[in-house]
Every structure is written in C-alpha cells, then in structure tokens.
Short mmCIF file of C-alpha atoms and ligand atoms in Angstrom, two decimals:
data_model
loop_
_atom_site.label_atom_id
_atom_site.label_comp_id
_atom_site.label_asym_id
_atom_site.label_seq_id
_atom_site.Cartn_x
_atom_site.Cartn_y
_atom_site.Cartn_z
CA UNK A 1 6.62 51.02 40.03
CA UNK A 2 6.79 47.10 39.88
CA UNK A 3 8.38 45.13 42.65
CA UNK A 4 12.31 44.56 42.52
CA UNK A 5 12.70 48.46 41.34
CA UNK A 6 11.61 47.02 37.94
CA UNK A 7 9.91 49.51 35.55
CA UNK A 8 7.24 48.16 33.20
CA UNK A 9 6.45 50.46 29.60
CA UNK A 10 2.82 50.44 29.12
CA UNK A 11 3.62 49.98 25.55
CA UNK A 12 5.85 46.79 25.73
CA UNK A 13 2.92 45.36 28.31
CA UNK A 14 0.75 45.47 25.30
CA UNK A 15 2.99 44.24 22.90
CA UNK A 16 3.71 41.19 25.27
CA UNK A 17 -0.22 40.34 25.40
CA UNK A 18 -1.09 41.12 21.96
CA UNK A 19 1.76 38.50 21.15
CA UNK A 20 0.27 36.07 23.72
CA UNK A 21 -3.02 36.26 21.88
CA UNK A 22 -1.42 35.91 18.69
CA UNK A 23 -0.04 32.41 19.95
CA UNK A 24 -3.23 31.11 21.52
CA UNK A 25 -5.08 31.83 18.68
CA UNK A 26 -2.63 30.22 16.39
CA UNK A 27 -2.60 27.09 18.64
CA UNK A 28 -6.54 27.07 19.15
CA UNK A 29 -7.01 27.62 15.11
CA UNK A 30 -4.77 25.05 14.56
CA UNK A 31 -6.79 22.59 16.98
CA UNK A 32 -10.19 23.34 15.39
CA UNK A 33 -8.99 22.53 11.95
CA UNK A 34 -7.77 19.40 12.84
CA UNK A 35 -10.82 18.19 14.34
CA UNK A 36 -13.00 19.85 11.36
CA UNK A 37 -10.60 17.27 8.75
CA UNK A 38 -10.79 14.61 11.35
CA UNK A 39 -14.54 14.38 12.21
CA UNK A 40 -16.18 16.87 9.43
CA UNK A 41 -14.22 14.86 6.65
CA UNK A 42 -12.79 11.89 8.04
CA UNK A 43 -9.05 12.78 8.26
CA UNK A 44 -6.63 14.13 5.95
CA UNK A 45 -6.58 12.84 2.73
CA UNK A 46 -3.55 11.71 1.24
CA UNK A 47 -2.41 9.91 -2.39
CA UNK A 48 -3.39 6.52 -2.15
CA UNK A 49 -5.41 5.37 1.33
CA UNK A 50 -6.57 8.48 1.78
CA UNK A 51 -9.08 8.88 5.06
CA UNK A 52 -8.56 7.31 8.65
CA UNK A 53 -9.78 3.85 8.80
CA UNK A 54 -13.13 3.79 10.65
CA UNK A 55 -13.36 4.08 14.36
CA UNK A 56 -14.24 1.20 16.59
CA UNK A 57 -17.22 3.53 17.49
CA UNK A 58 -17.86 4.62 13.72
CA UNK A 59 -21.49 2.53 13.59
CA UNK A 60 -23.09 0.95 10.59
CA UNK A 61 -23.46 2.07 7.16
CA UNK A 62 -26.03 1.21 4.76
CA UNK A 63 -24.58 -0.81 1.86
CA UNK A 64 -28.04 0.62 -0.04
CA UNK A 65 -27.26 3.74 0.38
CA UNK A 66 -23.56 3.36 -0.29
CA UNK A 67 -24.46 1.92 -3.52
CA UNK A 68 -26.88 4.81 -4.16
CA UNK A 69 -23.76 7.58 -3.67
CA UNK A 70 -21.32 5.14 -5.28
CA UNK A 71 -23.27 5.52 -8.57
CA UNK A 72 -23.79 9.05 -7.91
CA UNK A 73 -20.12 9.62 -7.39
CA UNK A 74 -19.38 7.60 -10.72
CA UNK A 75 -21.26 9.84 -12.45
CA UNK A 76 -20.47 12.96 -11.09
CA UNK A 77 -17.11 11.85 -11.61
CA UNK A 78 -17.44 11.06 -15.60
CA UNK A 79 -19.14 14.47 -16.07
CA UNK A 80 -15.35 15.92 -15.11
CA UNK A 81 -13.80 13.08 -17.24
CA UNK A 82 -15.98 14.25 -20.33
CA UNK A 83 -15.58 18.02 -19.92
CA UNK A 84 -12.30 18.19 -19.53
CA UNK A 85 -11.71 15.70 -22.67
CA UNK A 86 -13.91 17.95 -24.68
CA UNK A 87 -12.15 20.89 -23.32
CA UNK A 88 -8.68 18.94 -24.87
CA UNK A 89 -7.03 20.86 -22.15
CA UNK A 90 -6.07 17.40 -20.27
CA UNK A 91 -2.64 18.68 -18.45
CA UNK A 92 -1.26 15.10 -18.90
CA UNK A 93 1.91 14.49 -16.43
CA UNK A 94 3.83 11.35 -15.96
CA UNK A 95 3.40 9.95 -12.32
CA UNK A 96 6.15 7.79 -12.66
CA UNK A 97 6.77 4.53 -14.76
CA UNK A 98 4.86 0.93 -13.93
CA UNK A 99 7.50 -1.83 -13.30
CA UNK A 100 7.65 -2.77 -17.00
CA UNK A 101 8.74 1.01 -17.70
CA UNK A 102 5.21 2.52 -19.01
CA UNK A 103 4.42 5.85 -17.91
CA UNK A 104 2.19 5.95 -15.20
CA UNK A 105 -0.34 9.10 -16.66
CA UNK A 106 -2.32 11.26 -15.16
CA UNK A 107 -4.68 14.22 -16.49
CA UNK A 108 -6.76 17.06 -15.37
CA UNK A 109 -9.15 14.41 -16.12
CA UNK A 110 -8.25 12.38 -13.07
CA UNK A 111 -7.51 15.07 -10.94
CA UNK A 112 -11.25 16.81 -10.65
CA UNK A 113 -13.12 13.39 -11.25
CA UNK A 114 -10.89 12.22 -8.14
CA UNK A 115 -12.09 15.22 -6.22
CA UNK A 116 -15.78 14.97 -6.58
CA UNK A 117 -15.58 11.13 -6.37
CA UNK A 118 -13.83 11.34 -3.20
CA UNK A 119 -15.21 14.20 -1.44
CA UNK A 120 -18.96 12.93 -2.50
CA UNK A 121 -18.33 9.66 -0.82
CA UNK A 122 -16.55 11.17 2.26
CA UNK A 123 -18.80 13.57 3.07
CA UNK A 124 -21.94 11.12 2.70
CA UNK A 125 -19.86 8.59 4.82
CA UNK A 126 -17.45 9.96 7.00
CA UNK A 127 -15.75 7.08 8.95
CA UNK A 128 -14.84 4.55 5.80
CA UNK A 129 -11.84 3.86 4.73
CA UNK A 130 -11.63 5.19 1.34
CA UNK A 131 -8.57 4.66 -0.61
CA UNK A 132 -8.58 5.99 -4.56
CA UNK A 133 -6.18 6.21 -7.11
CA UNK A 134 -5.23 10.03 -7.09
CA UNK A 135 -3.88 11.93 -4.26
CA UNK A 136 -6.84 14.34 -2.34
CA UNK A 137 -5.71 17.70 -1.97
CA UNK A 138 -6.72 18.31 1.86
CA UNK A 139 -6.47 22.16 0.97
CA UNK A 140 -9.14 22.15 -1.65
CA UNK A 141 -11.48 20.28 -0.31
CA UNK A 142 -15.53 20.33 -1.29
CA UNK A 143 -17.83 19.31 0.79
CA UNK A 144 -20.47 18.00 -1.88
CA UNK A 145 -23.70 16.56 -0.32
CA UNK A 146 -25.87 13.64 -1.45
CA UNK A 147 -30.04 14.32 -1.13
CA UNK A 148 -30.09 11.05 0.30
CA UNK A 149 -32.69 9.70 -2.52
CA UNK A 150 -31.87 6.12 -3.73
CA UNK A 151 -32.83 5.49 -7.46
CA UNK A 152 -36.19 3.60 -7.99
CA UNK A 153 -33.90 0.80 -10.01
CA UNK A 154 -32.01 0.51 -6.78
CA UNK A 155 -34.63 0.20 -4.59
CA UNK A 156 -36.45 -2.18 -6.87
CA UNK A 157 -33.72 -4.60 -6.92
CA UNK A 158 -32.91 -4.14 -3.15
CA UNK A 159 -36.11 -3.40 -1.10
CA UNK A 160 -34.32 -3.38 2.35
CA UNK A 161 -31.70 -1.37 3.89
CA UNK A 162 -28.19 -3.86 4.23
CA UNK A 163 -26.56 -2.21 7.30
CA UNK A 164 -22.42 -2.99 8.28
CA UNK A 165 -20.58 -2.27 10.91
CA UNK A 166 -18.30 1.32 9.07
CA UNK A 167 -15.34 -0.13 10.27
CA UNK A 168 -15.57 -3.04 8.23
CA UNK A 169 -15.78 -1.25 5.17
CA UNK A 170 -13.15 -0.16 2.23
CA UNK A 171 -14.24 1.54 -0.46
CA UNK A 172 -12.08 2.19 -3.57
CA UNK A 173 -12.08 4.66 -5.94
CA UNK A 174 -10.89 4.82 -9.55
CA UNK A 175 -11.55 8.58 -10.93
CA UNK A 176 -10.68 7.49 -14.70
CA UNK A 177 -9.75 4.09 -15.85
CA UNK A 178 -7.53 4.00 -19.11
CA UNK A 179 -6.06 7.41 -18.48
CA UNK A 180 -3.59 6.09 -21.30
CA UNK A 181 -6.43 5.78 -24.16
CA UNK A 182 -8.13 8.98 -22.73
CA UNK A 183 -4.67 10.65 -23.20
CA UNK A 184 -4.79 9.24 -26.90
CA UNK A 185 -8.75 9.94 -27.63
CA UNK A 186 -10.35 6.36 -27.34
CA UNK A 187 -13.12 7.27 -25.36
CA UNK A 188 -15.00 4.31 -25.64
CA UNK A 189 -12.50 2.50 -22.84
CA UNK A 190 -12.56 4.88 -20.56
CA UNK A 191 -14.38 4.50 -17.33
CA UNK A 192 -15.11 6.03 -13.38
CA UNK A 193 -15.50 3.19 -10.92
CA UNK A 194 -16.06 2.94 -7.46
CA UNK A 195 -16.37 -0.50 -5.61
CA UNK A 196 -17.39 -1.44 -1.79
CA UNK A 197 -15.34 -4.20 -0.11
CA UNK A 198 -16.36 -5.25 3.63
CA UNK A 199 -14.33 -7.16 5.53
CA UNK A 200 -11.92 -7.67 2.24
CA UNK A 201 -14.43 -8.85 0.16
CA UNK A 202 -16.05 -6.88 -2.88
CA UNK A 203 -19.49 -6.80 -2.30
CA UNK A 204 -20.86 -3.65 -4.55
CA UNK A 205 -19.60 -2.33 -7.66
CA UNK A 206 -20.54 0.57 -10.07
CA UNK A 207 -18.45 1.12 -13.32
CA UNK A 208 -19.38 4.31 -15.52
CA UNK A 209 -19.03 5.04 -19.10
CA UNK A 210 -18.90 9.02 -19.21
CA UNK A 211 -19.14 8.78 -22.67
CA UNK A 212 -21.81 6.82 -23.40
CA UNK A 213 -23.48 7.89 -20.70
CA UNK A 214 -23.84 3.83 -19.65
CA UNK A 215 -23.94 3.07 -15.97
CA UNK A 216 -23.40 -1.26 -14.93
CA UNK A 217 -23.39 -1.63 -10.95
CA UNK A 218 -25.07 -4.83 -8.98
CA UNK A 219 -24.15 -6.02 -5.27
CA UNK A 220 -23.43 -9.50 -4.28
CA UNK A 221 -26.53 -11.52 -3.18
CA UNK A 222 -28.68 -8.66 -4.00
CA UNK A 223 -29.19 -7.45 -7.59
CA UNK A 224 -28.04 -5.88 -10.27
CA UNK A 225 -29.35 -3.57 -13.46
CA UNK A 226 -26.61 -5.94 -15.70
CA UNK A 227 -26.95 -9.31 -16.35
CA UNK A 228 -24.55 -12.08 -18.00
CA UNK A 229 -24.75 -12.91 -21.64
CA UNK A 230 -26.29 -16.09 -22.85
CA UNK A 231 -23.46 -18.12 -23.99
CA UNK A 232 -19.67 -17.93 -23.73
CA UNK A 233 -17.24 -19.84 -25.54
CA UNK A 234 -14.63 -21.61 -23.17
CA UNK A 235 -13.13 -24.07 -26.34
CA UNK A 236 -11.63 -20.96 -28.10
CA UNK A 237 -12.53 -17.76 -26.39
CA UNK A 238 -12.01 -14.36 -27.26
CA UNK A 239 -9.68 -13.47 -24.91
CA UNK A 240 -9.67 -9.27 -23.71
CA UNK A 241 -6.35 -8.32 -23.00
CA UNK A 242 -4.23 -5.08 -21.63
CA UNK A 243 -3.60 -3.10 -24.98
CA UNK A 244 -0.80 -1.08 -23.44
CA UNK A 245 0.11 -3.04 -20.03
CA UNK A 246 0.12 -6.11 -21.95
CA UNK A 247 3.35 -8.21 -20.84
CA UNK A 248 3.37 -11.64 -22.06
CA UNK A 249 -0.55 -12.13 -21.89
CA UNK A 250 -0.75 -12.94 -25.94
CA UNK A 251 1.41 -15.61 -25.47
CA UNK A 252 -0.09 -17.29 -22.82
CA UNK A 253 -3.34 -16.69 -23.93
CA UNK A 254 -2.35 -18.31 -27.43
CA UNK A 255 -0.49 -21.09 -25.45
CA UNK A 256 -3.23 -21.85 -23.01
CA UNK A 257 -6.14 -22.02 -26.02
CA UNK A 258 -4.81 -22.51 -29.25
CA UNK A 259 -4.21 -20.40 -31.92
CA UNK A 260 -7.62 -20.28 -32.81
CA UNK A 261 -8.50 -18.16 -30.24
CA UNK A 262 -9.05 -14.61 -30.58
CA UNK A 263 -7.11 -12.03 -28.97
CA UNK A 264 -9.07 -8.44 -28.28
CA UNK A 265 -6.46 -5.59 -27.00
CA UNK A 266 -8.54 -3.17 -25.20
CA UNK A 267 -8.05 -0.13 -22.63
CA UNK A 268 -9.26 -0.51 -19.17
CA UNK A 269 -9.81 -2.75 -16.55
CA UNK A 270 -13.30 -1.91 -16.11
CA UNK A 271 -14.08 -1.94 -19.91
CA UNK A 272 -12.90 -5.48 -20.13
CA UNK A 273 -15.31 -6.30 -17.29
CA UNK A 274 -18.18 -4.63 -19.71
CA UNK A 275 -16.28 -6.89 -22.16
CA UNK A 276 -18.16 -10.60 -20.49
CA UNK A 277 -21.52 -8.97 -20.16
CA UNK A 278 -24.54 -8.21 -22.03
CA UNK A 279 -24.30 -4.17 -22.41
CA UNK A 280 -26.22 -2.55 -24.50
CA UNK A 281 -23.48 0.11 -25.59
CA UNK A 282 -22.82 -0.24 -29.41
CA UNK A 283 -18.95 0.93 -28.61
CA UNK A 284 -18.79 -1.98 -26.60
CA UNK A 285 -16.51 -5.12 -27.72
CA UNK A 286 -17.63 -8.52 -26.38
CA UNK A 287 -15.85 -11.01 -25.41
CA UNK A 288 -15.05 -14.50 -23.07
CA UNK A 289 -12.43 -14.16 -21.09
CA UNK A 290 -10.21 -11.41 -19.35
CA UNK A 291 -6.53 -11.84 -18.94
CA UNK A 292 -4.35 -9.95 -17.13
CA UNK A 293 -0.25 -11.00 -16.38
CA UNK A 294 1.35 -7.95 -14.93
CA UNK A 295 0.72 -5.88 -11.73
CA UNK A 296 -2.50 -3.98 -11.56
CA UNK A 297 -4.04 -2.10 -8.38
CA UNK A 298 -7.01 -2.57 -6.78
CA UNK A 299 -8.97 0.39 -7.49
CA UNK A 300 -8.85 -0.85 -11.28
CA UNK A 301 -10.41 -4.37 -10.75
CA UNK A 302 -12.24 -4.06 -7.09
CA UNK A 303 -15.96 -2.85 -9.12
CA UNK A 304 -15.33 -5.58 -12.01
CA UNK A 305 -14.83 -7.93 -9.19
CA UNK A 306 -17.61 -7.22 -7.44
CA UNK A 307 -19.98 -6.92 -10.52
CA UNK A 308 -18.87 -10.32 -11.81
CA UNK A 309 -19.28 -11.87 -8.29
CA UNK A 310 -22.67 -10.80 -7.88
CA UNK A 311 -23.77 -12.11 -11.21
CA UNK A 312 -22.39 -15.75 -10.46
CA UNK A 313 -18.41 -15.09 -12.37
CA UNK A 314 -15.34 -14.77 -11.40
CA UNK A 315 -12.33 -12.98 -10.82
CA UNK A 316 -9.26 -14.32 -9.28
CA UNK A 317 -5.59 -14.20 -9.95
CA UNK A 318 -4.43 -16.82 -12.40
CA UNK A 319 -3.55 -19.17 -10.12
CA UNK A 320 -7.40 -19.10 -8.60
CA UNK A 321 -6.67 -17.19 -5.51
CA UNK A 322 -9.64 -14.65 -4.60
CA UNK A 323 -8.45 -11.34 -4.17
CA UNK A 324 -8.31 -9.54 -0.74
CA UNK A 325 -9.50 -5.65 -1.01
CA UNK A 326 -8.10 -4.43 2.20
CA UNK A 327 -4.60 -3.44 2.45
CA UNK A 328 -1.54 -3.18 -0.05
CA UNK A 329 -2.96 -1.61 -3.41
CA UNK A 330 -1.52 -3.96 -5.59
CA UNK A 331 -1.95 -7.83 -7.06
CA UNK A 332 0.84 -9.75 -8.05
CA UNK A 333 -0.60 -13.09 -9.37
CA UNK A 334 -2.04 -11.36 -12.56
CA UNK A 335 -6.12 -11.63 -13.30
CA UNK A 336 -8.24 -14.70 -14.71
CA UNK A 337 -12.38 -13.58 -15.19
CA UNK A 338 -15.12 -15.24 -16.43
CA UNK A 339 -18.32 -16.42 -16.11
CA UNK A 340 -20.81 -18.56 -16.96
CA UNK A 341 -17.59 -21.39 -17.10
CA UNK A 342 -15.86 -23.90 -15.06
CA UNK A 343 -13.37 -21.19 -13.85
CA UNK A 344 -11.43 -23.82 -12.29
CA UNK A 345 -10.81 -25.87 -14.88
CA UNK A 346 -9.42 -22.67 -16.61
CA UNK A 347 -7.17 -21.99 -13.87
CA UNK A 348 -6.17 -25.46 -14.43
CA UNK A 349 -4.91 -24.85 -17.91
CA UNK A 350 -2.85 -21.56 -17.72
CA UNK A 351 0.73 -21.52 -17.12
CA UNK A 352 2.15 -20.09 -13.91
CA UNK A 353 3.45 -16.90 -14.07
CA UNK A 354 7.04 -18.03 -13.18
CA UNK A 355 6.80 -19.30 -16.46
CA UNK A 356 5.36 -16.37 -17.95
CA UNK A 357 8.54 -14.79 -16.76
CA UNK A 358 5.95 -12.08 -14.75
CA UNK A 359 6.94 -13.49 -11.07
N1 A3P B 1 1.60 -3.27 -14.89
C1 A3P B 1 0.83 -2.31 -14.42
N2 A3P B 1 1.28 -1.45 -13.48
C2 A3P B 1 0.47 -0.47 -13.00
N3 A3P B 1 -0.81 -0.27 -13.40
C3 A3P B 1 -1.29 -1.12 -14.32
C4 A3P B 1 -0.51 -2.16 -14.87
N4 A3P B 1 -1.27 -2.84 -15.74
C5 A3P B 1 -2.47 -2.22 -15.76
N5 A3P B 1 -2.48 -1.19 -14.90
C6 A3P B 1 -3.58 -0.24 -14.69
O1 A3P B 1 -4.79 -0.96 -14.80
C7 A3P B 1 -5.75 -0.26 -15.57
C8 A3P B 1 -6.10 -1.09 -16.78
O2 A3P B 1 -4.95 -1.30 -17.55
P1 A3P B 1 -5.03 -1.70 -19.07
O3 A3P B 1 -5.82 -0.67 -19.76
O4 A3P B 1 -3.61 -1.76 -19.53
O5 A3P B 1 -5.70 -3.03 -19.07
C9 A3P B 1 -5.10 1.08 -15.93
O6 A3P B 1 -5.52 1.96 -14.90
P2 A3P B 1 -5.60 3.56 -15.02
O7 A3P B 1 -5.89 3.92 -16.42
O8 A3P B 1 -6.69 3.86 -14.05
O9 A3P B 1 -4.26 4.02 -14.55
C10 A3P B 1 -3.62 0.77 -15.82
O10 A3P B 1 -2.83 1.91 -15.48
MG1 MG B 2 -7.64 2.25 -13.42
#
C-alpha cells in the first residue's frame, strides 16, 4: 500500500518507466546525432552554404593537401557526371528560373556528383566552410575517405606543405558546370570544379573535364600543371561568351572591339576559362577573352579565377573590381578575363553595365 491510501498496479509502474526510457533515449539519440553531423561531418548540410563555418579553434589546413582532395573530388565527381549521361537517365528538373527567365536545371547528374564532391571534401576537412551549388542531403550522407597520398605532379610543383588557419578558408563547389548543354548532349562544355578561397581570395583551383578525362588545376604563387598560351590577340579578340545566359554580351563585345572581332558562344564558365589557355583537349575551342554581362554565382567562376590568377591573368567584373569569395553567392558587375594583356586598359574600353541595360 503506498502512502496517502494510494494503490499503485504493478503493471501501470512498468508502463510509466518503460515510457520514461522511451523519452530519455529519444532525447539522448537525438543528442548524439547532432554532435556526430556537427563534429563527424561538420554540421548539417544545407542547399547552398552548406557546413558550419570553421571554429575559432578549427586549426590549420594544408592548402597541399586541399588541392590534392580538390582534384580528387573533381574527379570523383565527373565519374557520376559521365555515368549518369551515358546512362541518359538524367532526371532533369527545373530549380527555378535565373533573373532573365532561363530555367535554372538540374540533373541526376548534379545531384550524385554534388554528393561525392561534397562529402569527399567534408570528410577530409571537417571545419571549412564549404558552400556548393546543390543542396546536401544530411540524410544520405557518405562518409568517403581520402588515402591521404598527394599526386607526384602535385608534389613536384609544390614541395612544401602551405598550412592556413581552417577558419579562414571557403571552399566552393560546382558538381557540373553547363548542366544546360549536358541536358542537350554537348559534352565537351561540361565540367566539375572545385576552388579554395582564404580569407576571400581564390587561391587554388581544379576544373575537370569528365569527358575527356582532362584535369587543369594550379594555386596562386605556387604552380600549376597548365600554363598560358603564347600569344593572345587584344586588337580583335575572339571573344567566349555565355551561349545560353548570354544577355547583351554580343553587343558589347561587338561595340567594345569592332566588328571584326570574333564572337565564340560556348557552355560553361569553367570551359571558357579552358578557352584562354593552352589545353591539350582537341574538343577544346580557344580563344582571347571571356565575357560575361549577367549574374553568375561563385561556384561557377571561383576555380577559373583562381587558375587564371595563379598563371599571371585575370578575372574581375567589368568594371575591374576583384571578386570577393566569401559571402553572398552571387556577382553583379558581370565578368572581364584575360591574360597575358593590359587588363586594365580593357576595362577601360567596355561600357558600363548601366548601359548594357544589365544593372
Ligand atoms: N544569369 C545567370 N543566372 C544564374 N546563373 C547563371 C547566369 N549566367 C550564367 N549562370 C551559370 O553560370 C554557369 C555558366 O553559364 P554559361 O554556360 O551560360 O556561360 C552555368 O552554371 P551551371 O551549369 O553550373 O548551372 C550557369 O547556370
Ligand atoms: Mg556552374
């Protein structure tokens, strides 16, 4: 008999404690997964910025190794992009439409290169900020581990490990540029990219052709395994341009050079980097410059950037501004590369784009 006259059932005793289990074990589960995504895989991943920024505490990573598991991820990354063209089950959805009204695609294609790009780099280097173009499903996560070997091309071009604090690092991630001409079949612009910013500015870049099988990557003041062609033509260049986020850049580029010049529509942001180097890909168009009017993100130019930086170009927005990679995804002022040239004096000589009608 309990106090107060109060009769307790045996039965209802152990229905109370089995529920009282029931709730601690709920709680405590819930606990341990959140500290498995928060320290095991750097945070939950979301579309966009995906991954906590990097703790005050985080340390230093190697920028060696970074670029090591940057080219891995590209890779890795492109073997998804290829197999699931050749499969020609791509799944294509709209995302939404771009400000000018295009649809915004995406495929199965950028989907499962976005996982293994993602979770290769998070796992290898849990407290960066790592924002990519596709959202990370936090419920299918794969923990996908790097053997820690650097390639002997990498290590021949950079014989010393190039520590930063983590914290000032922000890596980003494009699974599959020119998800538009993958869509149609024109594999030859499509690319994987990842590129390494620290403290804003682009320091590393890899971009992948998965169907070529062509890797470029180089980081700033260090080396590369691309290299600038011998001469460029800054009277009349062959101007690369947007083929299907084009905006007004044929008339400006025709305006700004003459009509003389040659214009070259092409898919991909990172294929129109290709476009101002020496790359020994047949499928590869050459040409000048790059010109870009409308919005673009950062994951589609950060690796280009980075590339062309290291090998003494340029890429700015067309009023000459350097681009910061940390922050909002996007760039307003429209893109201006080159290299090899007085990239100043061809800042000089395009239009603003209030009178492009893009601002
Ligand atoms: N106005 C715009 N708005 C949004 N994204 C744009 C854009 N212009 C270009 N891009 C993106 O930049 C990349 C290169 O564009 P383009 O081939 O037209 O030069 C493509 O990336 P994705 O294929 O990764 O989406 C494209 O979607
Ligand atoms: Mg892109």
């Amino acid at each position: 008999m309990a106090p107060m006259g109060i009769r307790l059932s045996p039965l209802g005793v152990a229905v109370f404690c089995l529920l009282g289990l029931g709730v601690l074990y709920h709680l405590y589960s819930g606990f341990l997964a959140g500290r498995f995504s928060l320290f095991g895989l750097g945070g939950e991943p979301s579309g966009g910025a995906a991954g906590p920024a990097a703790s005050a505490d985080g340390g230093t990573v190697d920028l060696r190794e970074m670029l090591a598991v940057s080219v891995l991820a590209a890779v890795r990354g492109g073997d998804e992009v290829r197999r699931v063209r050749e499969s020609n089950v791509l799944h294509e959805k709209s995302k939404g439409k771009t400000r000018e009204g295009a649809d915004d695609k995406m495929t199965s294609g950028d989907v499962l290169s976005n996982r293994k790009m993602f979770y290769l780099l998070k796992t290898a280097f849990p407290n960066v900020q790592i924002n990519t173009e596709e959202h990370v499903d936090a419920t299918d996560q794969e923990v996908i581990l790097w053997d820690r070997k650097i390639p002997e091309d990498i290590l021949k071009e950079i014989a010393t490990p190039q520590e930063v604090p983590a914290e000032s690092v922000t890596v980003w991630i494009d699974p599959l540029d020119a998800t538009q001409e993958y869509t149609e079949d024109l594999r030859k612009y499509v690319t994987t990219m990842v590129c390494v910013a620290v403290n804003g500015k682009p320091v590393l870049g890899v971009i992948h052709k998965p169907f070529s099988e062509y890797t470029a990557w180089a980081m700033v003041d260090h080396g590369s395994n691309v290299k600038a062609r011998a001469s460029y033509n800054e009277k009349t260049p062959r101007i690369v341009v947007s083929r299907s986020h084009s905006g007004m850049v044929k008339q400006v580029a025709l305006q700004t050079f003459g009509n003389q010049t040659t214009i070259i529509p092409a898919g991909g942001a990172g294929y129109k980097v290709l476009a101002l180097l020496d790359v020994p890909d047949k499928s590869q168009e050459k040409a000048d410059l790059y010109i870009h009017v409308t919005y673009i993100k950062k994951w589609d130019i950060c690796a280009g950037n980075a590339i062309l930086k290291a090998l003494g170009g340029h890429m700015t927005t067309l009023s000459g501004e350097e681009i910061s990679y940390t922050g909002s995804d996007g760039i307003e002022g429209g893109l201006l590369a080159s290299i090899r040239m007085n990239h100043q004096a061809l800042v000089r000589k395009l239009p603003s784009l209030e009178k492009t009608g893009h601002k």
